[in-house]
C-alpha positions as MATLAB code, in Angstrom:
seq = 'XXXXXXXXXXXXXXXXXXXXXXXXXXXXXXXXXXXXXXXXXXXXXXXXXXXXXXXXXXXXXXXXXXXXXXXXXXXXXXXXXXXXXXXXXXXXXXXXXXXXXXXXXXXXXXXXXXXXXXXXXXXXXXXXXXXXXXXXXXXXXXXXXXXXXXXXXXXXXXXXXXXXXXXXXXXXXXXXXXXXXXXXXXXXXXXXXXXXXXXXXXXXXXXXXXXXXXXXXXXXXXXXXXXXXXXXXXXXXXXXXXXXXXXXXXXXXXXXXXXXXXXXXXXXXXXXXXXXXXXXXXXXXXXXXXXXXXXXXXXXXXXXXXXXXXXXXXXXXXXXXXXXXXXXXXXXXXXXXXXXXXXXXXXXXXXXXXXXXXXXXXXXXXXXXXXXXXXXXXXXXXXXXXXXXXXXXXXXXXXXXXXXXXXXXXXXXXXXXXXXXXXXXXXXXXXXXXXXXXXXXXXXXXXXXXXXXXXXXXXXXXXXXXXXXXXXXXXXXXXXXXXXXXXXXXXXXXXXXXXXXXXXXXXXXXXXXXXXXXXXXXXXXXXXXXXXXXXXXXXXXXXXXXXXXXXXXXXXXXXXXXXXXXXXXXXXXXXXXXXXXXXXXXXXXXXXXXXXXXXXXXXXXXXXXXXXXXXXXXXXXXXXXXXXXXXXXXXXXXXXXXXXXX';
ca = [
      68.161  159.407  119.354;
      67.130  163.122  118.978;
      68.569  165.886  117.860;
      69.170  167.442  121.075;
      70.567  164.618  122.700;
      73.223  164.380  119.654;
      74.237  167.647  119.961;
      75.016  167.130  123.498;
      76.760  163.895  122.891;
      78.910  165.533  119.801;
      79.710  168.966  121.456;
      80.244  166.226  124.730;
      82.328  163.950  122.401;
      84.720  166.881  121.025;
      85.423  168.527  124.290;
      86.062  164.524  125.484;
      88.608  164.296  122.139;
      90.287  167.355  122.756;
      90.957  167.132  126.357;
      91.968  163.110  125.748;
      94.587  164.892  123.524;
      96.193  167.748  125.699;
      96.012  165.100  128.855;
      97.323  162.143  126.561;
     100.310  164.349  125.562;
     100.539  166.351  128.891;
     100.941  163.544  130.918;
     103.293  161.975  127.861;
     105.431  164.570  127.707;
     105.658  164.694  131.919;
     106.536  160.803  131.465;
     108.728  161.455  128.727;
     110.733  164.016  130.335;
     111.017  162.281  133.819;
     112.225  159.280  132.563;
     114.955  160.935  130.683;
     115.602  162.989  133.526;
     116.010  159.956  135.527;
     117.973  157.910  132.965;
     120.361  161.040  132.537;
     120.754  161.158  136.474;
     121.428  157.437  136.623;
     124.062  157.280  134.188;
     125.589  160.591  136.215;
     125.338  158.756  138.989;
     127.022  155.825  137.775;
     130.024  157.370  135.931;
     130.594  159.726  139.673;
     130.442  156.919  141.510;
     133.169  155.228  139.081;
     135.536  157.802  139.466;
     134.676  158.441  143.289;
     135.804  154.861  143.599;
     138.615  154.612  140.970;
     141.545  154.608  143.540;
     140.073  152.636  145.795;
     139.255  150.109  143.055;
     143.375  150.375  141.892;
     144.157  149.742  145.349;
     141.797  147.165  146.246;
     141.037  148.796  149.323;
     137.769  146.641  149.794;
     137.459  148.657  153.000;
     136.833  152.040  151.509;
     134.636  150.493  148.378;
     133.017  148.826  150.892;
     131.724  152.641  152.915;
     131.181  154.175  150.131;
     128.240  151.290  148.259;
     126.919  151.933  151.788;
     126.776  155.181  151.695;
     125.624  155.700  148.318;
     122.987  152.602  148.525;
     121.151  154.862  151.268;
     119.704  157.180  148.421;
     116.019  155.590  148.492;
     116.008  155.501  144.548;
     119.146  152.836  144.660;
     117.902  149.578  144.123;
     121.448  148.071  143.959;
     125.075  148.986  143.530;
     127.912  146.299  142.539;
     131.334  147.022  141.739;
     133.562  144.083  139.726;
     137.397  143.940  138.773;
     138.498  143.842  135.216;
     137.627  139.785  135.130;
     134.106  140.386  136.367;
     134.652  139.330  139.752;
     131.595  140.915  142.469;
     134.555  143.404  144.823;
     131.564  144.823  146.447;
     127.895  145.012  146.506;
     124.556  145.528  148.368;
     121.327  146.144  147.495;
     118.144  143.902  147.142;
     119.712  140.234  147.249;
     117.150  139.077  144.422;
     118.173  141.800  142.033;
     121.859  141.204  143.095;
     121.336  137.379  142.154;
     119.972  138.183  138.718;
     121.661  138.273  135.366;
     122.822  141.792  135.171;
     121.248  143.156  131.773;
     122.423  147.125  131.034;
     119.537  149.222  129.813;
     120.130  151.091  126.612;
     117.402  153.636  126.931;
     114.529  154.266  129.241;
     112.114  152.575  127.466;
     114.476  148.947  128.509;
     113.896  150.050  132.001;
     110.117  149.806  131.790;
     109.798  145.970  131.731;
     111.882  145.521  135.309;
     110.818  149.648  136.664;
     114.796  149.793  137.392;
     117.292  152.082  135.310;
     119.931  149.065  134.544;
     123.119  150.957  134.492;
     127.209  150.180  134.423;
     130.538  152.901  133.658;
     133.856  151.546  133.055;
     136.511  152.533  135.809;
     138.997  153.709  133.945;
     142.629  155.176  135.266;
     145.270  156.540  133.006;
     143.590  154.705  129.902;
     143.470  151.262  131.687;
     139.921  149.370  132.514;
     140.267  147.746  136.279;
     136.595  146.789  136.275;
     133.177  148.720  136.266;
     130.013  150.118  138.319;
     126.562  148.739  137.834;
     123.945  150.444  139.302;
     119.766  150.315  139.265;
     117.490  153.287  140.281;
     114.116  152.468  140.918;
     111.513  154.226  138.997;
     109.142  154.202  141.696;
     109.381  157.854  142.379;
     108.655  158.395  138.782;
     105.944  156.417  138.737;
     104.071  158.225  141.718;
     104.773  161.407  140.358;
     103.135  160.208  136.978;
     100.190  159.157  138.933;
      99.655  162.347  141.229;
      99.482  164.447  137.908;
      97.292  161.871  136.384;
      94.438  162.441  139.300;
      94.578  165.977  139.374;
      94.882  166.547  135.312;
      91.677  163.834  135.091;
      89.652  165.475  137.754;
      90.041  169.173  135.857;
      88.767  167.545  132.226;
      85.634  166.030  134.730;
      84.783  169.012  135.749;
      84.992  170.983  132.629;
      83.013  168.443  130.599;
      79.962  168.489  133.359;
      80.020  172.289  132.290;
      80.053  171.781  128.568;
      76.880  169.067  129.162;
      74.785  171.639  130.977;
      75.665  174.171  128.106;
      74.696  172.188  125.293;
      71.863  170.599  126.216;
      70.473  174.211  126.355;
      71.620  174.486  122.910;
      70.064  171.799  121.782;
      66.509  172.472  123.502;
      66.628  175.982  121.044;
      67.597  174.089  118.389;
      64.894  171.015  118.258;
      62.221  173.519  118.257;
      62.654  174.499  114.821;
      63.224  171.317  113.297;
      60.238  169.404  114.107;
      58.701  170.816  111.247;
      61.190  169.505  108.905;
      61.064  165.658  110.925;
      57.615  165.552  110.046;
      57.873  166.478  106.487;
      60.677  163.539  106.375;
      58.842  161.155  107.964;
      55.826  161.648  105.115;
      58.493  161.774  102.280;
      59.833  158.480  103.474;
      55.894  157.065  104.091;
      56.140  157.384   99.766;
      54.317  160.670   99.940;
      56.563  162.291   97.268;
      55.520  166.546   96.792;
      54.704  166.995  100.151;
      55.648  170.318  101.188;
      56.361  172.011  104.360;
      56.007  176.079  105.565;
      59.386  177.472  105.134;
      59.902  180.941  107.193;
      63.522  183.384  107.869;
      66.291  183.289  105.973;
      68.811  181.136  108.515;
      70.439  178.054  107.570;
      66.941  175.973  108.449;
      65.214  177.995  106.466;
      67.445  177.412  103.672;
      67.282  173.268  104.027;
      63.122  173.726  105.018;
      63.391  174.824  100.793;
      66.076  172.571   99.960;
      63.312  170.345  101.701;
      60.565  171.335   99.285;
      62.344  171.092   96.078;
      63.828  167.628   96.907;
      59.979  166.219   97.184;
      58.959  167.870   94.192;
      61.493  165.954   92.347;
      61.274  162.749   94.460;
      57.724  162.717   92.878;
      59.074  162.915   89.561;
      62.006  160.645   89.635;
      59.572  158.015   90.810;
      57.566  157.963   87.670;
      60.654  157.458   85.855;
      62.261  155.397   87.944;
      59.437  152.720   87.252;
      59.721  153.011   83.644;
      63.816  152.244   83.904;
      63.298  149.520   86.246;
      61.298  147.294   82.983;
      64.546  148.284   80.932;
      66.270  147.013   83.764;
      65.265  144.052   84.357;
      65.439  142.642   80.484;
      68.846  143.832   80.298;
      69.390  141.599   83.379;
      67.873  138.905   81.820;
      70.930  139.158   79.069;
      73.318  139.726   81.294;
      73.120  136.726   83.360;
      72.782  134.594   80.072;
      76.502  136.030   79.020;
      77.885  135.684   82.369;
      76.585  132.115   82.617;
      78.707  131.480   78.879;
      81.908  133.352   80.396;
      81.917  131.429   83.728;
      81.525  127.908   82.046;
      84.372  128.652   79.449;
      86.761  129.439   82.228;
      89.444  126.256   83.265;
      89.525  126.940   87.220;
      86.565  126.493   88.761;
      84.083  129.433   89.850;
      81.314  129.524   92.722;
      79.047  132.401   93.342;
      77.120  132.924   96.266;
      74.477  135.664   97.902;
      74.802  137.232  100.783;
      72.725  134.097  102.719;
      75.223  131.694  101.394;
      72.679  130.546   98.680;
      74.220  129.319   95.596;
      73.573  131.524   92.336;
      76.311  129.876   89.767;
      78.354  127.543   89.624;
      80.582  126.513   86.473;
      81.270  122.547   85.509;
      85.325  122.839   86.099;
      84.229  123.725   89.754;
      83.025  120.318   90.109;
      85.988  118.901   88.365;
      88.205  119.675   90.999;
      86.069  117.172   93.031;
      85.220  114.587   90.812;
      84.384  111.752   93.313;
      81.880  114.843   94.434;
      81.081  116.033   91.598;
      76.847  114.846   91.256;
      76.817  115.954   95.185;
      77.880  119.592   94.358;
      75.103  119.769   91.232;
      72.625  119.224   93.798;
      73.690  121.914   96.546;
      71.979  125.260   96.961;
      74.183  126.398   99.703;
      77.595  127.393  100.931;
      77.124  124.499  103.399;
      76.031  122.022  101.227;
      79.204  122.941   99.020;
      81.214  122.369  102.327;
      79.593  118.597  103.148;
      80.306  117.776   99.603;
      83.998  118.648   99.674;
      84.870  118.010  103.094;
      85.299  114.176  103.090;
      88.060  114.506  100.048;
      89.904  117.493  101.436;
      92.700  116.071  104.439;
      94.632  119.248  104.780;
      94.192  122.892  104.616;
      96.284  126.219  105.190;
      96.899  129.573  103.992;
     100.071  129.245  102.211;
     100.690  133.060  101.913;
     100.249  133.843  105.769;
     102.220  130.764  107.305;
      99.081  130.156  109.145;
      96.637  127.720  109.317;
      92.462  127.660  109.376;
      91.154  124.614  111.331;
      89.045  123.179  108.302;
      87.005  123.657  104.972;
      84.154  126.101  105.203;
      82.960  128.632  102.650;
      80.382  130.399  104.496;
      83.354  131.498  106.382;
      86.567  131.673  104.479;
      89.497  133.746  104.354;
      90.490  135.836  101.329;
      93.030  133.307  100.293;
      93.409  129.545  101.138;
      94.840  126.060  100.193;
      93.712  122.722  100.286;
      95.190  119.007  100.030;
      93.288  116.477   98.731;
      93.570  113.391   99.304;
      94.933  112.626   96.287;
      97.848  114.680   96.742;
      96.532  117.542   94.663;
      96.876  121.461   95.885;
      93.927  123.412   95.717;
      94.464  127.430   95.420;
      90.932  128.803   97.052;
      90.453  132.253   96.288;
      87.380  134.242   98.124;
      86.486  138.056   96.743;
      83.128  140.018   97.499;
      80.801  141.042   95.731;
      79.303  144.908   95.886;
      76.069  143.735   95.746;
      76.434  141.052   98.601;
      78.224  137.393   98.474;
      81.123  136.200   97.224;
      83.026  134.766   94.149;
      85.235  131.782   94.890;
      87.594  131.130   92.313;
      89.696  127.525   93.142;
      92.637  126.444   90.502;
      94.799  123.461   90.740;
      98.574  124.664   91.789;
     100.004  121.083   92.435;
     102.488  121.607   89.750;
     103.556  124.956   91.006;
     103.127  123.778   94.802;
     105.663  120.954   94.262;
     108.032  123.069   91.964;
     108.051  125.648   94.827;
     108.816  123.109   97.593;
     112.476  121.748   95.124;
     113.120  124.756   94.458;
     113.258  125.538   98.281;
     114.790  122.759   99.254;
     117.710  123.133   96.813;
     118.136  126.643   97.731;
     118.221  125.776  101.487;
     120.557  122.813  101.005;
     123.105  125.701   98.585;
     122.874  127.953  101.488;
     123.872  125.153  104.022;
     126.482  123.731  101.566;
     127.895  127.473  101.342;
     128.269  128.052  105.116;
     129.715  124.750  105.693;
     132.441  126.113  102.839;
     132.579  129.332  104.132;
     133.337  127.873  107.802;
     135.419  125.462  106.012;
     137.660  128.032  104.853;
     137.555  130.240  107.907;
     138.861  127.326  110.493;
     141.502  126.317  107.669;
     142.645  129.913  108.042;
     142.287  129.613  111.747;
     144.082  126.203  112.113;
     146.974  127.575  110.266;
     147.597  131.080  111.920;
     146.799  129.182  115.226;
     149.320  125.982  114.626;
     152.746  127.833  114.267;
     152.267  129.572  117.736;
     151.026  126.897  119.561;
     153.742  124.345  117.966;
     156.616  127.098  119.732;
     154.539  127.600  122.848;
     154.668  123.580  123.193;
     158.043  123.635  122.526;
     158.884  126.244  124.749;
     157.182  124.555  127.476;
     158.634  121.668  127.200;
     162.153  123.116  127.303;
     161.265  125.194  130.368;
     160.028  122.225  132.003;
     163.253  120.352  131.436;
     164.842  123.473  132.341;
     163.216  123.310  135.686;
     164.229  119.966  136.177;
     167.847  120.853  135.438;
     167.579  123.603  137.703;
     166.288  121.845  140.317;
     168.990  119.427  140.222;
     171.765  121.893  140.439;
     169.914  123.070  143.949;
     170.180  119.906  145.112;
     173.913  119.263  144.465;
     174.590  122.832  146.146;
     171.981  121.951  148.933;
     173.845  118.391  149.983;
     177.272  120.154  149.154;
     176.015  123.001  152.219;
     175.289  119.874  154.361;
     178.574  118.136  153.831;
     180.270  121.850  154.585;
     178.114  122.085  157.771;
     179.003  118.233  159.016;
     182.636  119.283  158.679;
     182.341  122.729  160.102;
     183.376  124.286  156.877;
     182.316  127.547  155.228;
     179.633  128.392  158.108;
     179.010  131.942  156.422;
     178.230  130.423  153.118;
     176.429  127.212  154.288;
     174.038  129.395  156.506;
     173.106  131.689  153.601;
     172.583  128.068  151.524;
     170.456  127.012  154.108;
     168.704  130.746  154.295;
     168.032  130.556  150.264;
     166.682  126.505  150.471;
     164.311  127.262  153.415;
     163.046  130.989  151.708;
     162.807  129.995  148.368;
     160.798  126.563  149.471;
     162.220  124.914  146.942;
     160.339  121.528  147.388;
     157.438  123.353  146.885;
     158.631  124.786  143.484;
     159.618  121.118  142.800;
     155.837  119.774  142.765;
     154.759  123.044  141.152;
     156.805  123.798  138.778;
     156.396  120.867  137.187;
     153.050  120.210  137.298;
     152.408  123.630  136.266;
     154.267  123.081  132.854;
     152.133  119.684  132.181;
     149.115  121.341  132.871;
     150.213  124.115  130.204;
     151.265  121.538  127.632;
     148.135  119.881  128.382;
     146.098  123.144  127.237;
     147.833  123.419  124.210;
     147.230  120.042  123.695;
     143.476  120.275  123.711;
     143.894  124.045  121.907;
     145.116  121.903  118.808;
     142.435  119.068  119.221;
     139.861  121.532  119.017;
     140.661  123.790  115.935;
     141.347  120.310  114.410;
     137.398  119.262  114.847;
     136.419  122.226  113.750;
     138.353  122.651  110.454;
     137.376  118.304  109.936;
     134.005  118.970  110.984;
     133.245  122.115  108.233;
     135.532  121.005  106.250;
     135.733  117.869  105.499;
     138.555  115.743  103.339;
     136.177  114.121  100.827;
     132.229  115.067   99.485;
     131.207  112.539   97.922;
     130.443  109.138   99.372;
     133.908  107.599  101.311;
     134.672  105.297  104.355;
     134.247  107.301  107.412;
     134.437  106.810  111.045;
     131.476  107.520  112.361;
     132.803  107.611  116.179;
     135.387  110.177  115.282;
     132.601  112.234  113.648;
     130.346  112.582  116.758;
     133.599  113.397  118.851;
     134.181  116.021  115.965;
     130.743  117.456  116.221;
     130.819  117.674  120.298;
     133.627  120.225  120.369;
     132.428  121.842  117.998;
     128.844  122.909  119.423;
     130.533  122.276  122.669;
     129.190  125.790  123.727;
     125.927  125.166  123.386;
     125.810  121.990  125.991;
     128.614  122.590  128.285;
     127.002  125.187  131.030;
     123.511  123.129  130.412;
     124.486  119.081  129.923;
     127.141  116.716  130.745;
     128.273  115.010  128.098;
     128.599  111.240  127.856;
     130.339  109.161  125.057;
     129.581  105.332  124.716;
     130.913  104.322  121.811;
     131.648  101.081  120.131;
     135.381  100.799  119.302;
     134.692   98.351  117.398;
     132.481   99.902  115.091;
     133.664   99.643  111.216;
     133.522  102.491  108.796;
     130.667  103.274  107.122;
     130.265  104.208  103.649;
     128.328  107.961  103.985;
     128.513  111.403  103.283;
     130.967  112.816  105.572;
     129.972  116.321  105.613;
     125.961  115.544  105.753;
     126.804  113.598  108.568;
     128.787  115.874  110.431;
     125.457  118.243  110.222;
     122.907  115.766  111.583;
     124.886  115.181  114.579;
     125.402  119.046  115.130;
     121.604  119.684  114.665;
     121.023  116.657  117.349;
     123.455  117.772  119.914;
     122.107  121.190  119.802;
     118.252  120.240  119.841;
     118.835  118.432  122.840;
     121.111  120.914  124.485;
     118.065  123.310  124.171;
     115.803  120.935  125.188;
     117.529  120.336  128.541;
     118.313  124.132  128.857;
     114.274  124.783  128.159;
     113.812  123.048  131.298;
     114.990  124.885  133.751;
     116.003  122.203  136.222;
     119.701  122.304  136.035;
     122.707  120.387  134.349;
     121.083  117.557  132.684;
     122.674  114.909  131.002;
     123.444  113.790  126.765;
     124.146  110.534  126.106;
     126.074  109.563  122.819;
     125.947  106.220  121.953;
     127.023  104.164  118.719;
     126.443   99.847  118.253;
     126.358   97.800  115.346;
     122.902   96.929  114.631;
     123.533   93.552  111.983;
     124.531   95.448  108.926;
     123.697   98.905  110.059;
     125.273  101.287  112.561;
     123.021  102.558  114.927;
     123.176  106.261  116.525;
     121.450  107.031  119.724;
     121.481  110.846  121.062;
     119.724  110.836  124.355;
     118.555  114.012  126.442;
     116.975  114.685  129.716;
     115.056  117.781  128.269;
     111.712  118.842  128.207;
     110.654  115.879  125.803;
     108.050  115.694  122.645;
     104.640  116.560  123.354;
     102.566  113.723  121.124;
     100.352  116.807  120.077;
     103.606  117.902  117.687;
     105.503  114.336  117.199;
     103.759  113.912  113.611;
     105.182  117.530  112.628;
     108.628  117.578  113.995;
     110.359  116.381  110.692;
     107.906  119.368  108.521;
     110.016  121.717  107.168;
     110.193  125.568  109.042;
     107.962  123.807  111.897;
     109.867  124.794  115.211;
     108.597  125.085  119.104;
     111.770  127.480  119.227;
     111.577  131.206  119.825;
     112.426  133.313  117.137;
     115.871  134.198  116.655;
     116.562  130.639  118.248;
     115.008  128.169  115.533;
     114.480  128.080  111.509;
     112.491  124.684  111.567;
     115.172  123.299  109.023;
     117.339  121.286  111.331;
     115.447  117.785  112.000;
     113.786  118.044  108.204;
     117.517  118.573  107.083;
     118.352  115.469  109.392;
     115.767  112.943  108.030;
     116.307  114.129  104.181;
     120.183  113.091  104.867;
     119.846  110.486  106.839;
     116.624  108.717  104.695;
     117.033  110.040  101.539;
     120.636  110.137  100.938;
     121.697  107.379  102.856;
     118.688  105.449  102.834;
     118.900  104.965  106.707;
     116.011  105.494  109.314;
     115.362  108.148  111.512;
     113.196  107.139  115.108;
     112.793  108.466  118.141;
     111.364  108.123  122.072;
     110.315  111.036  123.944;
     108.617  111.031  127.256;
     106.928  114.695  128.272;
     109.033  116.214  130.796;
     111.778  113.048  130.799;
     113.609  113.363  127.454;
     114.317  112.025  124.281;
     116.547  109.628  121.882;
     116.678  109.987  119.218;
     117.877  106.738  116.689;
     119.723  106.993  113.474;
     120.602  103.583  111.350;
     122.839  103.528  108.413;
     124.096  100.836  106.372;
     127.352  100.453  106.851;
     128.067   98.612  103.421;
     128.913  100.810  100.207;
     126.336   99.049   98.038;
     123.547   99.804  100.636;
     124.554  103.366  100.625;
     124.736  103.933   96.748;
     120.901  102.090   96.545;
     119.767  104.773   98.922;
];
């Protein structure tokens, strides 16, 4: 490339880089201040329409609400207006009927807006300090966005038009320039041929002038660094000679194994503990010269490999191509640490050290630390429903009885009426007391009373009823976290999964229908109460998301307990999405999860097969068909001596 074509591309490049900037932050700061513009007008919008409708939302004058959405929809930037009562009820709405059927999700800033280009805004309507409902309301950005493209065009086509101008300009600059530095070229050109003192006319005073000398006086002493040059590169290469022989001494003392390569991926040194890592390969790695022959040697004994420090994984062994930092499982259960560093010259150093010990000290000590944080939430919920159950019991017990009493009351009443209403009859048959027997009759046939009769009562049930089940439920959940013994005891394993479905009950019930069939029959088993109250939450859950991953409506869990000879057998049955057989070998790994994050730890079904197998000395199995479900298939022995050999 010359020098006059550089120029033009540099000054060319600059003028590009500084008008990049001013548009790039012109045009951000005209985005920037539109959208807040527009965010700011939206939530004005919103809280004026709120108290423009505020009276007619008190009066529920559906009417009037009704006018003014219309009216205020007609603004081009509405996308949709919606007004709801204090229980969330739609009162009115219009708008685009696909927006309006959508999840309403309020926008906390502009930059929330982007994703759906709609300013997602609702204002409480508020009257006298009382909330009777709220406005939500979405402005398009649509104007925004053409105005953001109109000033894009025009600010592009003025930084066009200016750089054309700067090209003609420097490339007439450059054209004066290459003139006087051919001169110089050609000297270079010789210089770098190996003739060293070559000198070149020098002329003016200028900055050219001054490198032309600069020029001069470098090949002058180009000439004489080459003579010595050649008489260091003999004390050179002896002292090369003994530097190699120490390094050789230094690498085979060392206990981890080292590997140094060129820049080709030939093999320069290799120490004997390398080898010992491999020891069925051991004669095969003496013999290779390169990073692939390394590679064939070790790849038939290594069966898994990872980078432990990123959570991610490379697809196999190879050194010509290897990460910074890797491990390795051979297939004799040992851990392999590979460490890869380059070298300033060219190559690499690999450095590889055995880290089972560490590797499986890591893994308890993980393990423990998850099952102290899962013991202490259990506790801690433990001690919260306890709390719960007890503030909650007192009022429910005198709501119950209060119910009862006014249902009885009722009754009572109710008979009274009916004495005073045959009393008015027998008055009226005799012609007796025709003022008070009509206003009798008036009071029966206004008050309906048969109709308060059927009512009244059935109201009350239904109320004892809900306490009823209020009771039942913060009973499972202080049972269920915490439960009356923790260390191995006679259990009921039926009442346990009935425990576990209230509790996670809101994670199945807008996605599943629930379906018990249990063995009544069923005898205790001898088991971990608590541990087993968590494998059937983590079940229940995993399918409820399973079924709520596929998007295909209210599916179905089926619960079902039998007595399998001496076991008891568990069967939790979804209609989810199913187990792909790519991931079945995986799903019991610890921290391995299809979940989104946020939504899954990985913990739960490696949590449910180290109870299940290791502390009960049960089974864990399971059938999945892609897109149909899965069951899952606990067994237990249900005898205390089978339970204490686990």
């Amino acid at each position: 490339m010359s020098f006059r074509l550089k120029t033009i591309l540099g000054i060319a490049g600059i003028e590009i880089l500084l008008l990049s900037i001013l548009v790039v932050s012109g045009l951000n700061y005209l985005r920037v201040t539109n959208e807040q513009q527009l965010f700011t007008r939206a939530q004005t919008t919103a809280r004026l329409f709120a108290a423009m409708t505020s009276d007619a939302v008190v009066a529920l004058d559906l009417a009037t609400l009704d006018v003014l959405v219309q009216q205020t929809s007609n603004n081009p930037d509405v996308a949709y207006l919606r007004i709801r009562n204090r229980s969330g009820n739609v009162l009115v709405e219009n708008g685009d009927p696909d927006i309006l059927a959508a999840p309403f999700v309020e926008d906390g800033g502009i930059a929330a807006a982007r994703s759906d280009q709609r300013v997602d805004i609702a204002h409480a309507i508020d009257v006298g300090g009382t909330n009777f409902g709220r406005v939500e309301l979405g402005i398009s950005t649509e104007s925004l966005d053409v105005t953001l493209a109109d000033a894009t065009r025009w600010m592009l086509g003025i930084a066009g038009i200016e750089i054309l101008l700067v090209g003609f300009f420097s490339y007439a600059l450059g054209g004066i320039l290459t003139r006087q530095l051919c001169a110089l070229r050609k000297g270079a050109r010789l210089v770098a041929e190996g003739n060293f003192g070559y000198l070149i006319a020098a002329r003016g005073n200028d900055e050219l002038a001054d490198t032309a000398y600069s020029f001069n006086r470098m090949s002058c002493a180009l000439a004489k660094y080459a003579a010595d040059l050649e008489a260091a590169k003999e004390d050179a290469e002896a002292g090369r000679n003994r530097a190699e022989s120490v390094l050789q001494d230094a690498v085979e003392s060392l206990a981890q194994g080292v590997l140094i390569a060129d820049a080709d991926g030939n093999v320069l040194l290799r120490n004997s503990a390398f080898g010992r890592n491999y020891p069925d390969a051991a004669w095969t790695i003496v013999l290779a010269t390169t990073l692939d022959d390394v590679t064939a040697a070790v790849k038939p004994f290594v069966v898994g490999v990872g980078d432990e420090c990123a959570k991610g994984t490379i697809a196999e062994i190879e050194y010509a191509a290897a990460p910074a930092r890797w491990t390795s499982r051979l297939e004799d259960g040992r851990r392999i640490l590979h460490t890869q560093r380059p070298l300033t010259s060219g190559g690499s150093v690999f450095v590889e050290t055995d880290v089972t010990a560490i590797f499986e000290a890591q893994e308890t000590t993980r393990r423990l630390e998850h099952e102290l944080m899962q013991s202490q939430k259990l506790e801690a919920v433990g001690t919260l429903a306890g709390g719960i159950a007890h503030e909650i019991n007192t009022p429910i017990q005198y709501i119950g009885d209060n119910l009862h009493f006014l249902k009885d009351a009722a009754a009572d009443l109710l008979a009274v009426a009916d004495v005073h209403h045959e009393l008015a009859v027998a008055a009226e048959s005799q012609g007796l007391l025709a003022d008070w027997v009509e206003k009798c009759q008036i009071a029966w046939d206004t008050k309906d009373l048969n109709f308060l009769r059927e009512e009244t009562i059935q109201a009350a049930d239904q109320s004892i009823e809900g306490v009823r089940q209020v009771s039942r439920i913060v009973l499972a959940m202080k049972e269920f976290s915490h439960p009356a013994r923790k260390e191995m005891a006679a259990i009921d394993l039926n009442r346990v999964l009935e425990r576990s479905a209230v509790v996670c009950k809101s994670e199945w019930k807008h996605v599943a229908e629930l379906v018990f069939d249990l063995d009544p029959a069923l005898p205790q088993i001898t088991a971990l109460e608590g541990a087993l109250n968590q494998v059937a939450l983590n079940l229940l859950i995993n399918a409820a998301h399973a079924i709520a991953g596929k998007n295909a409506g209210m599916g179905c869990i089926t619960v079902r307990t039998r007595r399998d000879s001496d076991h008891a057998r568990i069967e939790i049955a979804d209609t989810g999405t199913g187990i792909s057989p790519e991931i079945r070998d995986r799903i019991f790994e610890p921290f391995f999860t299809t979940k989104g994050v946020g939504r899954g730890t990985g913990q739960g079904l490696a949590l449910t097969y180290d109870i299940v197998v290791n502390k009960h000395g049960g089974r864990v199995d399971f059938v999945s068909q892609p897109g149909q479900g899965t069951t899952f298939i606990i067994t237990l022995p249900i005898n205390k001596s089978a339970a204490k050999a686990a």
